[in-house]
Coordinates of C-alpha atoms and ligand atoms in Angstrom, one line a residue:
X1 CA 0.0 0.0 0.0
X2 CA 1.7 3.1 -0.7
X3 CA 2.0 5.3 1.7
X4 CA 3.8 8.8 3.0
X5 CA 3.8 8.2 6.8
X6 CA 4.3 4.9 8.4
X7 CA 0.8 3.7 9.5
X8 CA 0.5 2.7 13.5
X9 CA 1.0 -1.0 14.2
X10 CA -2.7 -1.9 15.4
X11 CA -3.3 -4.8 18.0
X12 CA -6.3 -6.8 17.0
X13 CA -8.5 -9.0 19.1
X14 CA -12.3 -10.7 19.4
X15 CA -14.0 -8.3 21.4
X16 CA -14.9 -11.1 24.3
X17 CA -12.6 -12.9 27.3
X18 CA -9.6 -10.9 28.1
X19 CA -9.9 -8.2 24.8
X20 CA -10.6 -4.9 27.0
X21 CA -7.4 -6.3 29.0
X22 CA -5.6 -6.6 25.8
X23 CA -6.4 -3.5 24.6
X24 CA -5.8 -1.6 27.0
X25 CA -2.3 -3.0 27.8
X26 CA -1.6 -2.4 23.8
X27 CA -3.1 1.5 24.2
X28 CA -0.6 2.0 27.2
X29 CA 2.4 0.8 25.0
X30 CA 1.4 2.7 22.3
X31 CA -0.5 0.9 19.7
X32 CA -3.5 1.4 17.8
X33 CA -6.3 -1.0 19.0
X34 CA -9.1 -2.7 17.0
X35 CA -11.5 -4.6 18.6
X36 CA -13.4 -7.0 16.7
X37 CA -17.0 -7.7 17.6
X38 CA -20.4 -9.1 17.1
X39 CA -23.3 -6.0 16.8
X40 CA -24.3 -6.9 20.5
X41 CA -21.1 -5.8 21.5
X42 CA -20.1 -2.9 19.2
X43 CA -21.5 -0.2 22.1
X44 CA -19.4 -1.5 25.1
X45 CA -16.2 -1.5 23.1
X46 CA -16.6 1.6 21.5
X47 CA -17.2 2.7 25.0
X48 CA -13.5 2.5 26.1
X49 CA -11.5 5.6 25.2
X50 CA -8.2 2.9 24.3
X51 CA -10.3 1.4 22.0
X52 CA -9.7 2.9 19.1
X53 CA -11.5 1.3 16.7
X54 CA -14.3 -1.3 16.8
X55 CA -15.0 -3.5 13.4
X56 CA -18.6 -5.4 13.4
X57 CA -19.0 -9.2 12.2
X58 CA -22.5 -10.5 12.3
X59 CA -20.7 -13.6 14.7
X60 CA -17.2 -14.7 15.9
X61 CA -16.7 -17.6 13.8
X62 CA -16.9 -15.4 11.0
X63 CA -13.5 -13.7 12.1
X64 CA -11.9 -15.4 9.2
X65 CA -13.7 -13.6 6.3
X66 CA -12.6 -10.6 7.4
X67 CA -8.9 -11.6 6.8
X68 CA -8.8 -10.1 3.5
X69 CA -9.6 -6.4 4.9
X70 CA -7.0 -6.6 7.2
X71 CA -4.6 -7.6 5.4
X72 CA -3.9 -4.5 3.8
X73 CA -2.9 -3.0 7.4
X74 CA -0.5 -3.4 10.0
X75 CA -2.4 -5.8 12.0
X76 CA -0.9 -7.6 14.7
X77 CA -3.4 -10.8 16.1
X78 CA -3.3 -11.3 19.9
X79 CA -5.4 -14.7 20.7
X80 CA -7.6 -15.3 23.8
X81 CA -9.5 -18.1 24.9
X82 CA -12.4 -16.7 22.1
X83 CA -10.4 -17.7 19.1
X84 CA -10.3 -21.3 20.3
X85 CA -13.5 -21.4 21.3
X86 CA -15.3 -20.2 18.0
X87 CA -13.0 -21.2 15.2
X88 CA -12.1 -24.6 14.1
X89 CA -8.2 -25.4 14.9
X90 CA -7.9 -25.9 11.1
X91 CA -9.7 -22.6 10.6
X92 CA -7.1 -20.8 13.4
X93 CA -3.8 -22.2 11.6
X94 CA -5.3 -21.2 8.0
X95 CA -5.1 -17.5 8.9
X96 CA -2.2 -15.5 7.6
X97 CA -3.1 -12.0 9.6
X98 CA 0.3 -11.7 11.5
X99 CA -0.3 -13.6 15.2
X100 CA 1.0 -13.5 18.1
X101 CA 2.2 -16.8 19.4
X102 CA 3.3 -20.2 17.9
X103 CA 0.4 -21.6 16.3
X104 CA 2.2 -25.7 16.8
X105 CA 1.4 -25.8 20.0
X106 CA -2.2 -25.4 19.0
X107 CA -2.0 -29.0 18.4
X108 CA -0.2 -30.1 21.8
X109 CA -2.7 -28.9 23.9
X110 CA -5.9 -29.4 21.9
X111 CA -5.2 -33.3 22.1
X112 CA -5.9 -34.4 25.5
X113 CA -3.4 -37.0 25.1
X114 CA -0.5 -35.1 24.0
X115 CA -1.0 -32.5 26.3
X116 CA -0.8 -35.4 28.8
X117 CA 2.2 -36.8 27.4
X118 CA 3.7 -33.1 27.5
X119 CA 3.0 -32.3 31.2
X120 CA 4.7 -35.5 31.9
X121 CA 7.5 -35.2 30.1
X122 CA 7.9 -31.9 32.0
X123 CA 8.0 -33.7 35.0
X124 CA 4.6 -32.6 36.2
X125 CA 2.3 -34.7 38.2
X126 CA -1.1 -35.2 37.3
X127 CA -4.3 -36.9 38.7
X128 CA -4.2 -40.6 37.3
X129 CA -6.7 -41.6 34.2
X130 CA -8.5 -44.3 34.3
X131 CA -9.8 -46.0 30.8
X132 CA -12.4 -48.5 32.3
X133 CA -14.9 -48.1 34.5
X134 CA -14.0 -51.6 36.2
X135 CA -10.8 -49.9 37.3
X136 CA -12.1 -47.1 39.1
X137 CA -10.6 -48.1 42.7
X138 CA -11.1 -44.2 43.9
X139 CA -13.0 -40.9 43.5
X140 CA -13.0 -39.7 40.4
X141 CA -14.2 -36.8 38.5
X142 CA -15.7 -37.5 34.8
X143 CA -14.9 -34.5 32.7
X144 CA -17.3 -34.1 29.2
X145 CA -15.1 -33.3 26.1
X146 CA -15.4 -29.4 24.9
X147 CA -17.4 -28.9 28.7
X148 CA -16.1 -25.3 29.1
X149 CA -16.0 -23.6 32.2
X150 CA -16.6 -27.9 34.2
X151 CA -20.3 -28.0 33.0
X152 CA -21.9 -31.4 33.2
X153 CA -18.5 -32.7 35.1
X154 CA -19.6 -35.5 37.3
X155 CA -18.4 -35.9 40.5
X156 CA -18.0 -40.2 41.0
X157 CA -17.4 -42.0 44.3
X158 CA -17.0 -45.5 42.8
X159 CA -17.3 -48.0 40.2
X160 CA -20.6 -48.9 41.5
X161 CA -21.3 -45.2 41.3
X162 CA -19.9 -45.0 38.0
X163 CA -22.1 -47.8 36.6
X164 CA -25.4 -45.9 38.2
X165 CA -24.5 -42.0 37.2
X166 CA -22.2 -42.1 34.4
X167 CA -21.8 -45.4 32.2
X168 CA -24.9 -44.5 30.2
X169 CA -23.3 -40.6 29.1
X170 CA -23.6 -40.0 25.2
X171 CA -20.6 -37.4 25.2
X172 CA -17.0 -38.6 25.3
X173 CA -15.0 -38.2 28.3
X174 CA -12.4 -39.1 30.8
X175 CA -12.0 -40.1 34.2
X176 CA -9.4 -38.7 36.5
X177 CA -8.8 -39.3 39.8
X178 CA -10.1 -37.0 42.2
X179 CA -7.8 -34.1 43.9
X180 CA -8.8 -32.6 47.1
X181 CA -7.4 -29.5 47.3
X182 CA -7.2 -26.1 46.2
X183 CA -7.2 -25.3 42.4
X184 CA -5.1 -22.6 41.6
X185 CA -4.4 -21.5 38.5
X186 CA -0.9 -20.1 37.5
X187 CA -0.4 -17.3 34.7
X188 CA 2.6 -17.3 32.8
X189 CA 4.1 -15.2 30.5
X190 CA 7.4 -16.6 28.7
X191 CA 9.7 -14.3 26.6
X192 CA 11.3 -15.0 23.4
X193 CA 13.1 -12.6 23.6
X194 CA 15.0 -12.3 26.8
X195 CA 14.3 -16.3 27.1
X196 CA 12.9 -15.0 30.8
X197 CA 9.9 -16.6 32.4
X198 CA 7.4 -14.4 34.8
X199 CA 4.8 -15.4 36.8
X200 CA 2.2 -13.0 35.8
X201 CA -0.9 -13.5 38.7
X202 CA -2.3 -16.3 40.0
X203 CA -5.8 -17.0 40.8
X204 CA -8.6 -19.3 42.6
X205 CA -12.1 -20.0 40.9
X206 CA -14.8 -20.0 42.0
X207 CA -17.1 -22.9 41.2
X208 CA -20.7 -23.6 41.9
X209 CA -21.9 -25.5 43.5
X210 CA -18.5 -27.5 44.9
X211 CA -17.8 -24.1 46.6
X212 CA -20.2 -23.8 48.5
X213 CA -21.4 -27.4 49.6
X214 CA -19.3 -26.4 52.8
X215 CA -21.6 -24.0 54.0
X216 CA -24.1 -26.5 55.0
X217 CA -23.3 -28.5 57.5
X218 CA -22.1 -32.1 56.2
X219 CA -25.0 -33.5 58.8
X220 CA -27.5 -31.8 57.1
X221 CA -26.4 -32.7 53.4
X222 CA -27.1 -36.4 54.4
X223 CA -29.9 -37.6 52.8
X224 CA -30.3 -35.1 50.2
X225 CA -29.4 -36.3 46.9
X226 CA -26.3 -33.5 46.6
X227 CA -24.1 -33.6 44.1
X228 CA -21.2 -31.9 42.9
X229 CA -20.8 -29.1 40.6
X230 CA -18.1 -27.6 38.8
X231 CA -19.5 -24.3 36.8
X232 CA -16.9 -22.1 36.9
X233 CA -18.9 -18.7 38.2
X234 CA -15.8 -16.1 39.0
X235 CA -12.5 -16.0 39.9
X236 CA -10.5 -14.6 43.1
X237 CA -6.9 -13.6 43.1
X238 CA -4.7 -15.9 45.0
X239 CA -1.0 -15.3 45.9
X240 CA 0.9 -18.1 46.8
X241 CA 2.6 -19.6 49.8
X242 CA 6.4 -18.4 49.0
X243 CA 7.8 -22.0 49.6
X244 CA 5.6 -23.0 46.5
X245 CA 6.5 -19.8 44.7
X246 CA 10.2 -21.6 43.2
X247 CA 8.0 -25.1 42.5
X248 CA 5.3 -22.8 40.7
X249 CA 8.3 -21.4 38.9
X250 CA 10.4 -24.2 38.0
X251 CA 6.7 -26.2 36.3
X252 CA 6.7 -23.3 33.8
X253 CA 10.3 -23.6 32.6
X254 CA 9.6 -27.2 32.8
X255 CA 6.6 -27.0 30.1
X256 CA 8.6 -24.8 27.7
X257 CA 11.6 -26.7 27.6
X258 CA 9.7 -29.7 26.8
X259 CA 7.5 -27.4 24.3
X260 CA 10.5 -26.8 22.3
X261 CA 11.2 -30.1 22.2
X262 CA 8.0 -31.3 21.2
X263 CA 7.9 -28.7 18.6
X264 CA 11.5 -28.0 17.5
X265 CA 10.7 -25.1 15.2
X266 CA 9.8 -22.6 18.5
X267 CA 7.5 -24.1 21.3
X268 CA 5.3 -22.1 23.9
X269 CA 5.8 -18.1 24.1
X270 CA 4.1 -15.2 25.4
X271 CA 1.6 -16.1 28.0
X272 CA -0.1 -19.2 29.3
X273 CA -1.5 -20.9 32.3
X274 CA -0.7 -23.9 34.5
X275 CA -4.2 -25.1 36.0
X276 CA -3.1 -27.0 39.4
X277 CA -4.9 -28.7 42.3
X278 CA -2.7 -28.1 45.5
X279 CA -3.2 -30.9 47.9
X280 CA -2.6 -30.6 51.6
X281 CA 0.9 -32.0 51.4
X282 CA 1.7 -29.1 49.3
X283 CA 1.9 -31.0 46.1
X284 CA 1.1 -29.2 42.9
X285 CA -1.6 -31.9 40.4
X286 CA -1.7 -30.6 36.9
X287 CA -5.4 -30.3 35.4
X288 CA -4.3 -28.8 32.1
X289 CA -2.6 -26.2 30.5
X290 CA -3.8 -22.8 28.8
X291 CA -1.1 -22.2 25.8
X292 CA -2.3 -18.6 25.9
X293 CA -4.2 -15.8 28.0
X294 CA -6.5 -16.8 30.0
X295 CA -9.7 -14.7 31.4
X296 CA -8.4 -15.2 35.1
X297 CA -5.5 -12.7 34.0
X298 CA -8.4 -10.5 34.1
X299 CA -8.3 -9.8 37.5
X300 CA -4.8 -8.0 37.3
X301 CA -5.3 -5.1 35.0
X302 CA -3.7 -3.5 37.2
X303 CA -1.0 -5.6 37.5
X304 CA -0.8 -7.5 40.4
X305 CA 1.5 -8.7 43.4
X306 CA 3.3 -10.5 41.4
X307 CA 3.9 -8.2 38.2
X308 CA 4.6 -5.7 40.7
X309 CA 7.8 -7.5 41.3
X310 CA 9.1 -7.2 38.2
X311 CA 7.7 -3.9 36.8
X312 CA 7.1 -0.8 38.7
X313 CA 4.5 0.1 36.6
X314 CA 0.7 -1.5 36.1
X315 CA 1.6 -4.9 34.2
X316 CA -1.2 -7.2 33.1
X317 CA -0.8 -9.9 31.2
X318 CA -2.4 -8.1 28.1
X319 CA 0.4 -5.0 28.6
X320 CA 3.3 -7.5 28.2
X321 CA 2.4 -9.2 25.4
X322 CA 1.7 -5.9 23.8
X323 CA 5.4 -4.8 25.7
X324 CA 6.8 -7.8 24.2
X325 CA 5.9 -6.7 20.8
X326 CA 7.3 -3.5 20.9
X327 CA 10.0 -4.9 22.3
X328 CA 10.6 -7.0 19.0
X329 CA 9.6 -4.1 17.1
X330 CA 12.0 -2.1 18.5
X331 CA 14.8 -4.8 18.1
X332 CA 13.6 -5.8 14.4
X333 CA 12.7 -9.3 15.6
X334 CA 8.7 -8.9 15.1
X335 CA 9.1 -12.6 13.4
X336 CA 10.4 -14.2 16.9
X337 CA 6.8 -13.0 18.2
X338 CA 4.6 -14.1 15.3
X339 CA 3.4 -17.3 14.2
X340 CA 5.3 -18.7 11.5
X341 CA 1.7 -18.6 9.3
X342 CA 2.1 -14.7 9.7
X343 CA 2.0 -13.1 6.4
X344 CA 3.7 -9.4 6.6
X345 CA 3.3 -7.4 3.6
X346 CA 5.9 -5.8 1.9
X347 CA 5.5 -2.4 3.2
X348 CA 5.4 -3.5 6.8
X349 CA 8.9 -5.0 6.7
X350 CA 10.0 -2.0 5.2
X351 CA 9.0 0.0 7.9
X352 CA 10.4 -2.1 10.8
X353 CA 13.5 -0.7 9.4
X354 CA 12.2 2.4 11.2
X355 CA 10.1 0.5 13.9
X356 CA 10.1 3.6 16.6
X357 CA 8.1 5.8 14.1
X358 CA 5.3 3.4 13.8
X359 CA 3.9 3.6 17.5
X360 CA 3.6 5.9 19.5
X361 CA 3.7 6.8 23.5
X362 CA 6.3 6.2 26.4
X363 CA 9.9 5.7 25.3
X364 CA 8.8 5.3 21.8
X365 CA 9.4 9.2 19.2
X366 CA 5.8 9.9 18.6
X367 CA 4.6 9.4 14.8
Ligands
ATP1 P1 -11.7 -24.4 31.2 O1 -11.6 -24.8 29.8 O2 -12.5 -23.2 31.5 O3 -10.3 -24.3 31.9 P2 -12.5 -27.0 31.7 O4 -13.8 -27.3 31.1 O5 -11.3 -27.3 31.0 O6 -12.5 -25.5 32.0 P3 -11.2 -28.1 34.0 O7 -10.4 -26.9 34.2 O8 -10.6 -29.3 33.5 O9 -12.5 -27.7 33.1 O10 -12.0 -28.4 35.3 C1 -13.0 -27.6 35.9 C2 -13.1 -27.7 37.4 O11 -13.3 -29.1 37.7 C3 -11.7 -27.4 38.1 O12 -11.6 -26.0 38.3 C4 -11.8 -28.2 39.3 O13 -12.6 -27.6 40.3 C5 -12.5 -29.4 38.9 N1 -11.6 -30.5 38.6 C6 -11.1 -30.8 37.3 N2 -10.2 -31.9 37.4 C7 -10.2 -32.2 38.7 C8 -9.5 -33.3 39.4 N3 -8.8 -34.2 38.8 N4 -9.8 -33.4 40.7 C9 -10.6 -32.5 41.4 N5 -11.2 -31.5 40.8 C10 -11.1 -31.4 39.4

């Protein structure tokens, strides 16, 4: 496209799960922001002052038709949880707009098995999985396939249990031993750049019912056919014990130094998420893990204890990645950020020869 001026490099985003976060952070670091959003939403984005611009698609999943429009711009893609969630994984890695992230690792954790295989390799323990029902020799918790947020997870006491409840479900699923103890979910953010982990925030959902069976006494539950939900309703921020603080650190180099091993080209950057149980011996069980932002993060816009640490400045999660892309910008390695299915057009490559005149705000010549 010619131009005379260098345009500003715009963050993207799906105007749902941790955009506002995203956008913000990318604002404070001196981007342009687009959010992306369904007509519902157009008013609430528009709302934000840091939101610079708002494009309207009749739904999410319809995100990749607009690819062509974009790519005449200097669009940088920052993924949430909403991505995932609305477009196919084949749909995701066809897109060329330039993303943040390694696309590979898409395939690591969307495959329950691999992800498994991963954690393990990473030294990580996780609740044990049972394949048939006749095995079941302790609680477990069946988990539906694509149940976001726990819904429909059944909480089992035994194989007799199993046989009454569960054996007749329609939906796939898998059985994992049950963990008593706290979840806490870790938020990461890993630097290509530097090669530096952080730990972001940290926080605790909160789950209904399973949160609140305690506050009825356990005398009166008995006979009342109770059971055990797992709908993930908020989340509270958490800060950690210190004497977990270096395990908590050492499982997040752990998963991306088996990442790059299990995809050689790059492995996991930017941010992600650990999802533990803590028992009461202390011990860490991996549930899963969140190869991007996740909408816990969202509590910390502010920053929070723990990017306080680092950074004497409000960091969220969204702000670094945004920081991190500056940071390549400003260091002409934007392609160390991007996935490899990022398609930069001529004229943005030209300007990265210039990078500091294409954003604006602190540290950064205005444009
Ligand atoms: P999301 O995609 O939003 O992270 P999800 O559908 O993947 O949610 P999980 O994170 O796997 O669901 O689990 C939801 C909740 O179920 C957890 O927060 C936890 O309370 C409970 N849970 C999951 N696995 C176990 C386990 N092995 N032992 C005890 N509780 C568990």
């Amino acid at each position: 496209m010619p131009k005379t001026q260098p345009q500003l490099f715009t963050i993207a985003t799906l105007g749902s799960h941790s955009a506002l976060q995203i956008l913000k952070g990318a604002k404070d670091e001196g981007f342009h922001t687009l959010a992306v959003v369904t007509p519902q939403n157009e008013r609430l984005y528009s709302s934000f002052a840091f939101v610079d611009e708002v494009e309207v698609i009749p739904e999410y999943s319809h995100f990749p038709k607009l690819e062509p429009k974009l790519a005449g711009r200097k669009i940088i893609l920052v993924p949430h949880g909403s991505f995932v969630a609305y477009l196919s994984l084949r749909e995701h890695k066809a897109m060329t707009t330039p993303y943040f992230g390694n696309k590979a690792v898409l395939d690591l954790e969307a495959d329950r098995m691999k992800q498994r295989d991963w954690l393990l390799r990473a030294g990580l323990k996780m609740p044990r999985q049972f394949t048939q029902a006749s095995d079941i020799d302790r609680p477990v918790i069946v988990k539906l396939y694509g149940a976001l947020g726990g819904k429909g997870y059944l909480f089992v006491k035994n194989a007799d249990d199993f046989s009454t409840r569960a054996a007749k479900l329609k939906q796939q699923y898998i059985m994992q031993e049950y963990i008593i103890g706290v979840p806490v979910y870790i938020h990461y953010f890993y630097s290509p750049l530097t090669g530096k982990l952080e730990i972001m925030s940290m926080d605790r959902r909160y789950e209904s019912n399973v949160d609140s069976l305690g506050r009825i006494p356990s005398a009166d539950q008995e006979g009342w056919d109770l059971q055990p939900s797992y709908v993930v309703i908020g989340n509270q921020p958490i800060s950690l014990r210190e004497s977990l603080l270096a395990e908590a650190f050492h499982m997040g180099e752990a998963v991306v130094r088996v990442s790059r091993e299990l995809c050689p080209e790059r492995g996991l950057f930017g941010a992600f998420c650990l999802e533990t149980i803590v028992t009461p011996e202390a011990e860490f069980f991996l549930m899963e893990i969140s190869a991007r932002i996740v909408a816990g993060t969202n509590l910390f816009i502010d920053g929070s204890p723990y990017s306080y640490l680092n950074y004497d400045e409000p960091m969220s999660t969204g702000r670094r990645i945004a920081r991190e892309i500056k940071n390549a910008l400003l260091s002409n390695s934007l392609e160390m950020v991007l996935d490899q299915s990022s398609k930069l057009p001529e004229f943005y490559l030209a300007d990265l020869e210039s990078p500091g005149v294409a954003i604006s705000g602190p540290g950064v010549p205005a444009n």
